[in-house]
Amino acid sequence: MTLPSPCHSIVILTGAGISAESGLQTFRDVGGIWSQVRLEDVATPQAWDRDRARVTAFYNARRQQLMDPAIQPNTAHLALAELQRRWAGDLLLVTQNVDDLHERAGSIAFHMHGRLDQVRCVACGADSPWIGEVTPQSRCPACDATAGLRPSVVWFGEIPHGLERIDRALSECDLFIAIGTSGTVYPAAGFSAAARNHGAYTIEVNLEATGRFDRRLVGPATETVPTLVAELLA
Ligand code: OAD
């Protein structure tokens, strides 16, 4: 395995592919979420304005799926948690995923597209942890209003969280790794180019090639990520 030398600072971006082998569907693979439901109907502010019940039902179902005992972190999530524990340099783990499998594996992940296990009150704007269904009667844990609790996820047309922090890390990293993401949704799709333009070495971990990277590990994340982590910690 070729790795940059010196390698002090790493940025890792994960996408739905890292959670696929845990039993969560990706968005754009065959049979993926966006082949079953139009994103315009459930993942935009306009969809929320048009039909809150539909949007709420979509995210209730995804939140409920996360609570299924069969859905557990896999060896890729666990390997990244070990890397985060043992890496002596800087490491920022950024995920586009709204699931909590990185946290359950023991990682601290930055959720640029928000989290399924949080809701945002349309009255006071507070984000609160949430387990279970949201209903029209649900009260905001922060202000007690029943004005409406939207999922605390970033929809198309909204600005992802923490872009300044991520940009800074990309400009300073020696190594950028993209795992299980199709590279179709910006700004995350531009992270590898941003890192490379600042001189970082870039690695893609995926079932297939999606873009320009210096190195590629092709295969299921549960096999390729533990291998890559072992190399990095060797
Ligand atoms: P996609 O569904 O677009 O892409 C999933 C990627 O994971 C594909 O490139 C697959 O080849 C790869 N993949 C699938 N199974 C894998 C496995 N076992 N091991 C390794 N790779 C695997 O998902 P994302 O790129 O995460 O945003 O999608 C980005 C954003 O689009 C999401 O955060 C979401 C979605 O719309 C919003 O909802 C705002």
PDB file of C-alpha atoms and ligand atoms in Angstrom:
ATOM      1  CA  MET A   1       0.000   0.000   0.000  1.00  0.00           C
ATOM      2  CA  THR A   2       1.306   3.437  -0.919  1.00  0.00           C
ATOM      3  CA  LEU A   3       0.783   6.036   1.771  1.00  0.00           C
ATOM      4  CA  PRO A   4       2.009   9.623   1.918  1.00  0.00           C
ATOM      5  CA  SER A   5       5.089  10.268   4.018  1.00  0.00           C
ATOM      6  CA  PRO A   6       4.931  12.015   6.369  1.00  0.00           C
ATOM      7  CA  CYS A   7       1.299  11.263   7.127  1.00  0.00           C
ATOM      8  CA  HIS A   8       0.099  13.212  10.133  1.00  0.00           C
ATOM      9  CA  SER A   9      -3.324  14.486   9.258  1.00  0.00           C
ATOM     10  CA  ILE A  10      -6.197  12.443   7.805  1.00  0.00           C
ATOM     11  CA  VAL A  11      -9.703  13.351   6.677  1.00  0.00           C
ATOM     12  CA  ILE A  12     -12.112  10.448   6.119  1.00  0.00           C
ATOM     13  CA  LEU A  13     -15.455  10.897   4.365  1.00  0.00           C
ATOM     14  CA  THR A  14     -18.014   8.119   4.623  1.00  0.00           C
ATOM     15  CA  GLY A  15     -21.232   7.564   2.703  1.00  0.00           C
ATOM     16  CA  ALA A  16     -24.105   5.131   2.648  1.00  0.00           C
ATOM     17  CA  GLY A  17     -21.888   2.306   1.326  1.00  0.00           C
ATOM     18  CA  ILE A  18     -20.193   1.890   4.714  1.00  0.00           C
ATOM     19  CA  SER A  19     -23.544   1.064   6.315  1.00  0.00           C
ATOM     20  CA  ALA A  20     -24.821  -1.156   3.465  1.00  0.00           C
ATOM     21  CA  GLU A  21     -23.469  -4.363   4.980  1.00  0.00           C
ATOM     22  CA  SER A  22     -25.136  -3.443   8.266  1.00  0.00           C
ATOM     23  CA  GLY A  23     -28.460  -3.714   6.431  1.00  0.00           C
ATOM     24  CA  LEU A  24     -29.160  -0.054   5.612  1.00  0.00           C
ATOM     25  CA  GLN A  25     -29.950   0.698   1.989  1.00  0.00           C
ATOM     26  CA  THR A  26     -27.789   3.080   0.006  1.00  0.00           C
ATOM     27  CA  PHE A  27     -29.449   5.778  -2.096  1.00  0.00           C
ATOM     28  CA  ARG A  28     -28.308   5.148  -5.649  1.00  0.00           C
ATOM     29  CA  ASP A  29     -27.387   1.463  -5.920  1.00  0.00           C
ATOM     30  CA  VAL A  30     -29.875  -0.878  -7.574  1.00  0.00           C
ATOM     31  CA  GLY A  31     -32.957  -0.993  -5.328  1.00  0.00           C
ATOM     32  CA  GLY A  32     -31.641   2.006  -3.366  1.00  0.00           C
ATOM     33  CA  ILE A  33     -33.801   4.520  -1.518  1.00  0.00           C
ATOM     34  CA  TRP A  34     -34.045   6.971  -4.430  1.00  0.00           C
ATOM     35  CA  SER A  35     -35.321   4.219  -6.711  1.00  0.00           C
ATOM     36  CA  GLN A  36     -38.280   3.696  -4.364  1.00  0.00           C
ATOM     37  CA  VAL A  37     -39.179   7.253  -3.464  1.00  0.00           C
ATOM     38  CA  ARG A  38     -38.529  10.542  -5.255  1.00  0.00           C
ATOM     39  CA  LEU A  39     -36.118  12.671  -3.263  1.00  0.00           C
ATOM     40  CA  GLU A  40     -38.176  15.720  -4.328  1.00  0.00           C
ATOM     41  CA  ASP A  41     -41.083  14.229  -2.337  1.00  0.00           C
ATOM     42  CA  VAL A  42     -39.249  13.673   0.943  1.00  0.00           C
ATOM     43  CA  ALA A  43     -35.860  15.381   1.091  1.00  0.00           C
ATOM     44  CA  THR A  44     -36.373  19.043   0.259  1.00  0.00           C
ATOM     45  CA  PRO A  45     -37.774  22.005   2.231  1.00  0.00           C
ATOM     46  CA  GLN A  46     -40.466  22.259  -0.471  1.00  0.00           C
ATOM     47  CA  ALA A  47     -41.566  18.670   0.209  1.00  0.00           C
ATOM     48  CA  TRP A  48     -41.883  19.545   3.920  1.00  0.00           C
ATOM     49  CA  ASP A  49     -43.971  22.628   3.113  1.00  0.00           C
ATOM     50  CA  ARG A  50     -46.186  20.607   0.751  1.00  0.00           C
ATOM     51  CA  ASP A  51     -46.763  17.443   2.736  1.00  0.00           C
ATOM     52  CA  ARG A  52     -45.347  17.245   6.264  1.00  0.00           C
ATOM     53  CA  ALA A  53     -47.108  13.959   6.965  1.00  0.00           C
ATOM     54  CA  ARG A  54     -45.385  12.223   4.079  1.00  0.00           C
ATOM     55  CA  VAL A  55     -41.940  13.555   4.965  1.00  0.00           C
ATOM     56  CA  THR A  56     -42.447  12.680   8.633  1.00  0.00           C
ATOM     57  CA  ALA A  57     -43.565   9.135   7.749  1.00  0.00           C
ATOM     58  CA  PHE A  58     -40.472   8.612   5.564  1.00  0.00           C
ATOM     59  CA  TYR A  59     -38.094   9.629   8.361  1.00  0.00           C
ATOM     60  CA  ASN A  60     -40.116   7.804  11.052  1.00  0.00           C
ATOM     61  CA  ALA A  61     -39.651   4.605   9.061  1.00  0.00           C
ATOM     62  CA  ARG A  62     -35.913   5.182   8.668  1.00  0.00           C
ATOM     63  CA  ARG A  63     -35.549   6.020  12.378  1.00  0.00           C
ATOM     64  CA  GLN A  64     -37.470   2.887  13.299  1.00  0.00           C
ATOM     65  CA  GLN A  65     -35.261   0.763  11.035  1.00  0.00           C
ATOM     66  CA  LEU A  66     -32.212   2.063  12.909  1.00  0.00           C
ATOM     67  CA  MET A  67     -33.685   0.703  16.142  1.00  0.00           C
ATOM     68  CA  ASP A  68     -34.012  -2.808  14.685  1.00  0.00           C
ATOM     69  CA  PRO A  69     -31.629  -4.969  16.773  1.00  0.00           C
ATOM     70  CA  ALA A  70     -30.402  -6.542  13.524  1.00  0.00           C
ATOM     71  CA  ILE A  71     -28.875  -3.211  12.451  1.00  0.00           C
ATOM     72  CA  GLN A  72     -25.445  -3.042  14.034  1.00  0.00           C
ATOM     73  CA  PRO A  73     -22.107  -1.395  13.218  1.00  0.00           C
ATOM     74  CA  ASN A  74     -19.992  -3.588  10.946  1.00  0.00           C
ATOM     75  CA  THR A  75     -16.262  -4.249  10.816  1.00  0.00           C
ATOM     76  CA  ALA A  76     -15.688  -1.115   8.718  1.00  0.00           C
ATOM     77  CA  HIS A  77     -17.275   1.143  11.364  1.00  0.00           C
ATOM     78  CA  LEU A  78     -15.340  -0.706  14.080  1.00  0.00           C
ATOM     79  CA  ALA A  79     -12.026  -0.420  12.225  1.00  0.00           C
ATOM     80  CA  LEU A  80     -12.469   3.346  11.818  1.00  0.00           C
ATOM     81  CA  ALA A  81     -13.221   3.647  15.530  1.00  0.00           C
ATOM     82  CA  GLU A  82      -9.993   1.812  16.290  1.00  0.00           C
ATOM     83  CA  LEU A  83      -8.100   4.101  13.922  1.00  0.00           C
ATOM     84  CA  GLN A  84      -9.582   7.139  15.618  1.00  0.00           C
ATOM     85  CA  ARG A  85      -8.531   5.784  19.032  1.00  0.00           C
ATOM     86  CA  ARG A  86      -5.006   4.878  18.040  1.00  0.00           C
ATOM     87  CA  TRP A  87      -4.003   7.427  15.376  1.00  0.00           C
ATOM     88  CA  ALA A  88      -1.385   9.759  16.861  1.00  0.00           C
ATOM     89  CA  GLY A  89      -1.961  12.595  14.392  1.00  0.00           C
ATOM     90  CA  ASP A  90      -5.077  14.538  13.448  1.00  0.00           C
ATOM     91  CA  LEU A  91      -8.091  12.662  12.149  1.00  0.00           C
ATOM     92  CA  LEU A  92     -11.443  14.114  11.155  1.00  0.00           C
ATOM     93  CA  LEU A  93     -14.167  11.590  10.402  1.00  0.00           C
ATOM     94  CA  VAL A  94     -16.882  13.269   8.348  1.00  0.00           C
ATOM     95  CA  THR A  95     -19.982  11.329   7.423  1.00  0.00           C
ATOM     96  CA  GLN A  96     -22.814  12.066   5.041  1.00  0.00           C
ATOM     97  CA  ASN A  97     -24.800   9.365   6.820  1.00  0.00           C
ATOM     98  CA  VAL A  98     -27.651  10.221   9.140  1.00  0.00           C
ATOM     99  CA  ASP A  99     -27.447   6.863  10.936  1.00  0.00           C
ATOM    100  CA  ASP A 100     -25.621   6.485  14.267  1.00  0.00           C
ATOM    101  CA  LEU A 101     -23.488   3.446  13.408  1.00  0.00           C
ATOM    102  CA  HIS A 102     -20.175   5.324  13.680  1.00  0.00           C
ATOM    103  CA  GLU A 103     -21.106   6.404  17.216  1.00  0.00           C
ATOM    104  CA  ARG A 104     -22.275   2.928  18.174  1.00  0.00           C
ATOM    105  CA  ALA A 105     -18.916   1.605  16.963  1.00  0.00           C
ATOM    106  CA  GLY A 106     -17.157   4.085  19.268  1.00  0.00           C
ATOM    107  CA  SER A 107     -16.237   6.865  16.829  1.00  0.00           C
ATOM    108  CA  ILE A 108     -16.761  10.574  17.040  1.00  0.00           C
ATOM    109  CA  ALA A 109     -18.148  11.442  13.602  1.00  0.00           C
ATOM    110  CA  PHE A 110     -19.067  14.814  12.210  1.00  0.00           C
ATOM    111  CA  HIS A 111     -22.510  14.512  10.591  1.00  0.00           C
ATOM    112  CA  MET A 112     -22.456  17.011   7.741  1.00  0.00           C
ATOM    113  CA  HIS A 113     -25.971  15.937   6.640  1.00  0.00           C
ATOM    114  CA  GLY A 114     -27.415  15.818  10.156  1.00  0.00           C
ATOM    115  CA  ARG A 115     -28.771  12.923  12.194  1.00  0.00           C
ATOM    116  CA  LEU A 116     -31.857  10.734  12.136  1.00  0.00           C
ATOM    117  CA  ASP A 117     -31.906  10.529  15.926  1.00  0.00           C
ATOM    118  CA  GLN A 118     -32.484  14.263  16.303  1.00  0.00           C
ATOM    119  CA  VAL A 119     -35.398  16.546  15.448  1.00  0.00           C
ATOM    120  CA  ARG A 120     -35.573  20.296  14.962  1.00  0.00           C
ATOM    121  CA  CYS A 121     -38.479  22.361  16.248  1.00  0.00           C
ATOM    122  CA  VAL A 122     -39.932  24.661  13.598  1.00  0.00           C
ATOM    123  CA  ALA A 123     -40.959  27.098  16.378  1.00  0.00           C
ATOM    124  CA  CYS A 124     -37.754  27.542  18.383  1.00  0.00           C
ATOM    125  CA  GLY A 125     -35.183  25.969  16.037  1.00  0.00           C
ATOM    126  CA  ALA A 126     -33.698  23.765  18.771  1.00  0.00           C
ATOM    127  CA  ASP A 127     -32.255  20.381  17.828  1.00  0.00           C
ATOM    128  CA  SER A 128     -33.197  17.667  20.323  1.00  0.00           C
ATOM    129  CA  PRO A 129     -32.441  13.953  20.581  1.00  0.00           C
ATOM    130  CA  TRP A 130     -35.435  11.878  19.466  1.00  0.00           C
ATOM    131  CA  ILE A 131     -36.243   8.193  19.717  1.00  0.00           C
ATOM    132  CA  GLY A 132     -39.326   6.730  18.059  1.00  0.00           C
ATOM    133  CA  GLU A 133     -42.112   8.271  16.020  1.00  0.00           C
ATOM    134  CA  VAL A 134     -42.766  11.933  15.423  1.00  0.00           C
ATOM    135  CA  THR A 135     -46.499  12.716  15.310  1.00  0.00           C
ATOM    136  CA  PRO A 136     -48.395  15.995  14.799  1.00  0.00           C
ATOM    137  CA  GLN A 137     -48.910  16.008  18.602  1.00  0.00           C
ATOM    138  CA  SER A 138     -45.192  15.620  19.384  1.00  0.00           C
ATOM    139  CA  ARG A 139     -43.887  18.352  21.690  1.00  0.00           C
ATOM    140  CA  CYS A 140     -40.516  20.028  21.306  1.00  0.00           C
ATOM    141  CA  PRO A 141     -38.361  18.900  24.266  1.00  0.00           C
ATOM    142  CA  ALA A 142     -36.831  22.393  24.369  1.00  0.00           C
ATOM    143  CA  CYS A 143     -39.860  24.764  24.158  1.00  0.00           C
ATOM    144  CA  ASP A 144     -42.843  22.388  24.527  1.00  0.00           C
ATOM    145  CA  ALA A 145     -44.459  23.684  21.311  1.00  0.00           C
ATOM    146  CA  THR A 146     -46.417  21.386  19.016  1.00  0.00           C
ATOM    147  CA  ALA A 147     -45.687  23.571  16.002  1.00  0.00           C
ATOM    148  CA  GLY A 148     -43.862  20.770  14.220  1.00  0.00           C
ATOM    149  CA  LEU A 149     -40.697  18.689  14.568  1.00  0.00           C
ATOM    150  CA  ARG A 150     -38.780  18.162  11.345  1.00  0.00           C
ATOM    151  CA  PRO A 151     -35.981  15.636  11.093  1.00  0.00           C
ATOM    152  CA  SER A 152     -32.659  17.249  11.907  1.00  0.00           C
ATOM    153  CA  VAL A 153     -31.222  16.264   8.553  1.00  0.00           C
ATOM    154  CA  VAL A 154     -29.888  18.422   5.743  1.00  0.00           C
ATOM    155  CA  TRP A 155     -32.179  18.376   2.735  1.00  0.00           C
ATOM    156  CA  PHE A 156     -31.392  19.153  -0.889  1.00  0.00           C
ATOM    157  CA  GLY A 157     -31.233  22.921  -1.201  1.00  0.00           C
ATOM    158  CA  GLU A 158     -29.943  23.346   2.378  1.00  0.00           C
ATOM    159  CA  ILE A 159     -26.384  23.980   3.453  1.00  0.00           C
ATOM    160  CA  PRO A 160     -24.535  21.043   5.063  1.00  0.00           C
ATOM    161  CA  HIS A 161     -23.093  21.510   8.547  1.00  0.00           C
ATOM    162  CA  GLY A 162     -19.547  22.510   9.334  1.00  0.00           C
ATOM    163  CA  LEU A 163     -18.256  23.320   5.861  1.00  0.00           C
ATOM    164  CA  GLU A 164     -15.693  25.823   7.179  1.00  0.00           C
ATOM    165  CA  ARG A 165     -14.268  23.296   9.583  1.00  0.00           C
ATOM    166  CA  ILE A 166     -14.198  20.589   6.902  1.00  0.00           C
ATOM    167  CA  ASP A 167     -12.565  22.923   4.357  1.00  0.00           C
ATOM    168  CA  ARG A 168      -9.870  23.797   6.880  1.00  0.00           C
ATOM    169  CA  ALA A 169      -9.168  20.128   7.591  1.00  0.00           C
ATOM    170  CA  LEU A 170      -9.087  19.336   3.845  1.00  0.00           C
ATOM    171  CA  SER A 171      -6.584  22.119   3.253  1.00  0.00           C
ATOM    172  CA  GLU A 172      -4.303  20.769   5.984  1.00  0.00           C
ATOM    173  CA  CYS A 173      -4.580  16.991   5.510  1.00  0.00           C
ATOM    174  CA  ASP A 174      -1.911  14.676   4.123  1.00  0.00           C
ATOM    175  CA  LEU A 175      -4.386  11.910   3.347  1.00  0.00           C
ATOM    176  CA  PHE A 176      -8.016  11.973   2.263  1.00  0.00           C
ATOM    177  CA  ILE A 177     -10.059   8.747   2.208  1.00  0.00           C
ATOM    178  CA  ALA A 178     -13.566   8.436   0.716  1.00  0.00           C
ATOM    179  CA  ILE A 179     -15.459   5.313   1.779  1.00  0.00           C
ATOM    180  CA  GLY A 180     -18.720   4.066   0.263  1.00  0.00           C
ATOM    181  CA  THR A 181     -19.881   7.253  -1.382  1.00  0.00           C
ATOM    182  CA  SER A 182     -20.910   7.719  -5.003  1.00  0.00           C
ATOM    183  CA  GLY A 183     -19.455  11.233  -5.192  1.00  0.00           C
ATOM    184  CA  THR A 184     -22.607  12.624  -6.747  1.00  0.00           C
ATOM    185  CA  VAL A 185     -23.773  15.062  -4.075  1.00  0.00           C
ATOM    186  CA  TYR A 186     -21.926  18.330  -3.583  1.00  0.00           C
ATOM    187  CA  PRO A 187     -20.201  19.746  -1.627  1.00  0.00           C
ATOM    188  CA  ALA A 188     -18.965  16.332  -0.362  1.00  0.00           C
ATOM    189  CA  ALA A 189     -18.338  15.204  -3.944  1.00  0.00           C
ATOM    190  CA  GLY A 190     -15.731  17.970  -4.226  1.00  0.00           C
ATOM    191  CA  PHE A 191     -13.748  17.056  -1.108  1.00  0.00           C
ATOM    192  CA  SER A 192     -11.267  14.726  -2.847  1.00  0.00           C
ATOM    193  CA  ALA A 193     -10.384  17.383  -5.433  1.00  0.00           C
ATOM    194  CA  ALA A 194     -10.049  20.014  -2.709  1.00  0.00           C
ATOM    195  CA  ALA A 195      -7.715  17.785  -0.685  1.00  0.00           C
ATOM    196  CA  ARG A 196      -5.658  16.847  -3.753  1.00  0.00           C
ATOM    197  CA  ASN A 197      -5.332  20.494  -4.798  1.00  0.00           C
ATOM    198  CA  HIS A 198      -3.761  21.152  -1.412  1.00  0.00           C
ATOM    199  CA  GLY A 199      -1.290  18.297  -1.963  1.00  0.00           C
ATOM    200  CA  ALA A 200      -3.027  15.453  -0.121  1.00  0.00           C
ATOM    201  CA  TYR A 201      -2.868  11.839  -1.237  1.00  0.00           C
ATOM    202  CA  THR A 202      -6.350  10.492  -1.960  1.00  0.00           C
ATOM    203  CA  ILE A 203      -7.758   6.977  -1.558  1.00  0.00           C
ATOM    204  CA  GLU A 204     -11.144   5.654  -2.600  1.00  0.00           C
ATOM    205  CA  VAL A 205     -12.733   2.631  -0.910  1.00  0.00           C
ATOM    206  CA  ASN A 206     -15.776   1.451  -2.832  1.00  0.00           C
ATOM    207  CA  LEU A 207     -17.309  -1.434  -4.766  1.00  0.00           C
ATOM    208  CA  GLU A 208     -16.568   0.525  -7.926  1.00  0.00           C
ATOM    209  CA  ALA A 209     -14.536   3.492  -9.138  1.00  0.00           C
ATOM    210  CA  THR A 210     -16.389   6.789  -8.849  1.00  0.00           C
ATOM    211  CA  GLY A 211     -13.840   9.478  -9.635  1.00  0.00           C
ATOM    212  CA  ARG A 212     -10.231  10.572  -9.625  1.00  0.00           C
ATOM    213  CA  PHE A 213      -8.213   9.224  -6.707  1.00  0.00           C
ATOM    214  CA  ASP A 214      -4.525   8.357  -6.291  1.00  0.00           C
ATOM    215  CA  ARG A 215      -5.339   4.891  -5.040  1.00  0.00           C
ATOM    216  CA  ARG A 216      -8.333   2.638  -5.033  1.00  0.00           C
ATOM    217  CA  LEU A 217      -9.422  -0.246  -2.822  1.00  0.00           C
ATOM    218  CA  VAL A 218     -12.200  -2.045  -4.624  1.00  0.00           C
ATOM    219  CA  GLY A 219     -14.415  -4.354  -2.584  1.00  0.00           C
ATOM    220  CA  PRO A 220     -16.900  -4.450   0.275  1.00  0.00           C
ATOM    221  CA  ALA A 221     -16.117  -1.969   3.033  1.00  0.00           C
ATOM    222  CA  THR A 222     -16.208  -4.689   5.710  1.00  0.00           C
ATOM    223  CA  GLU A 223     -13.119  -6.213   4.061  1.00  0.00           C
ATOM    224  CA  THR A 224     -11.281  -3.233   2.588  1.00  0.00           C
ATOM    225  CA  VAL A 225     -11.588  -0.786   5.501  1.00  0.00           C
ATOM    226  CA  PRO A 226     -10.073  -3.110   8.157  1.00  0.00           C
ATOM    227  CA  THR A 227      -7.204  -3.833   5.722  1.00  0.00           C
ATOM    228  CA  LEU A 228      -6.590  -0.133   5.143  1.00  0.00           C
ATOM    229  CA  VAL A 229      -6.745   0.641   8.864  1.00  0.00           C
ATOM    230  CA  ALA A 230      -4.234  -2.137   9.620  1.00  0.00           C
ATOM    231  CA  GLU A 231      -1.853  -0.573   7.055  1.00  0.00           C
ATOM    232  CA  LEU A 232      -2.254   2.862   8.566  1.00  0.00           C
ATOM    233  CA  LEU A 233      -1.607   1.622  12.088  1.00  0.00           C
ATOM    234  CA  ALA A 234       1.310  -0.641  11.114  1.00  0.00           C
TER     235      ALA A 234
HETATM  236  P1  OAD B   1     -25.006   6.626  -2.656  1.00  0.00           P
HETATM  237  O1  OAD B   1     -26.136   5.691  -2.547  1.00  0.00           O
HETATM  238  O2  OAD B   1     -25.082   7.709  -3.653  1.00  0.00           O
HETATM  239  O3  OAD B   1     -23.669   5.815  -2.952  1.00  0.00           O
HETATM  240  C1  OAD B   1     -23.319   4.677  -2.227  1.00  0.00           C
HETATM  241  C2  OAD B   1     -21.948   4.221  -2.673  1.00  0.00           C
HETATM  242  O4  OAD B   1     -21.553   3.156  -1.829  1.00  0.00           O
HETATM  243  C3  OAD B   1     -21.882   3.719  -4.125  1.00  0.00           C
HETATM  244  O5  OAD B   1     -20.774   4.334  -4.781  1.00  0.00           O
HETATM  245  C4  OAD B   1     -21.648   2.210  -3.956  1.00  0.00           C
HETATM  246  O6  OAD B   1     -20.817   1.680  -4.984  1.00  0.00           O
HETATM  247  C5  OAD B   1     -20.956   2.151  -2.610  1.00  0.00           C
HETATM  248  N1  OAD B   1     -21.182   0.891  -1.899  1.00  0.00           N
HETATM  249  C6  OAD B   1     -22.316   0.158  -1.792  1.00  0.00           C
HETATM  250  N2  OAD B   1     -22.139  -0.902  -1.005  1.00  0.00           N
HETATM  251  C7  OAD B   1     -20.851  -0.868  -0.594  1.00  0.00           C
HETATM  252  C8  OAD B   1     -20.041  -1.703   0.244  1.00  0.00           C
HETATM  253  N3  OAD B   1     -20.528  -2.793   0.831  1.00  0.00           N
HETATM  254  N4  OAD B   1     -18.749  -1.356   0.436  1.00  0.00           N
HETATM  255  C9  OAD B   1     -18.223  -0.260  -0.159  1.00  0.00           C
HETATM  256  N5  OAD B   1     -18.937   0.582  -0.946  1.00  0.00           N
HETATM  257  C10 OAD B   1     -20.234   0.286  -1.170  1.00  0.00           C
HETATM  258  O7  OAD B   1     -24.761   7.211  -1.179  1.00  0.00           O
HETATM  259  P2  OAD B   1     -23.949   8.509  -0.743  1.00  0.00           P
HETATM  260  O8  OAD B   1     -22.800   8.752  -1.641  1.00  0.00           O
HETATM  261  O9  OAD B   1     -23.702   8.385   0.700  1.00  0.00           O
HETATM  262  O10 OAD B   1     -28.020  13.071   1.105  1.00  0.00           O
HETATM  263  O11 OAD B   1     -25.044   9.622  -0.989  1.00  0.00           O
HETATM  264  C11 OAD B   1     -24.722  10.958  -0.701  1.00  0.00           C
HETATM  265  C12 OAD B   1     -25.955  11.696  -0.253  1.00  0.00           C
HETATM  266  O12 OAD B   1     -27.007  11.520  -1.208  1.00  0.00           O
HETATM  267  C13 OAD B   1     -26.569  11.179   1.036  1.00  0.00           C
HETATM  268  O13 OAD B   1     -25.956  11.697   2.185  1.00  0.00           O
HETATM  269  C14 OAD B   1     -27.985  11.639   0.932  1.00  0.00           C
HETATM  270  C15 OAD B   1     -28.239  11.225  -0.492  1.00  0.00           C
HETATM  271  O14 OAD B   1     -29.250  11.852  -1.148  1.00  0.00           O
HETATM  272  C16 OAD B   1     -29.143  13.679   1.481  1.00  0.00           C
HETATM  273  O15 OAD B   1     -30.181  13.075   1.694  1.00  0.00           O
HETATM  274  C17 OAD B   1     -29.001  15.172   1.601  1.00  0.00           C
END
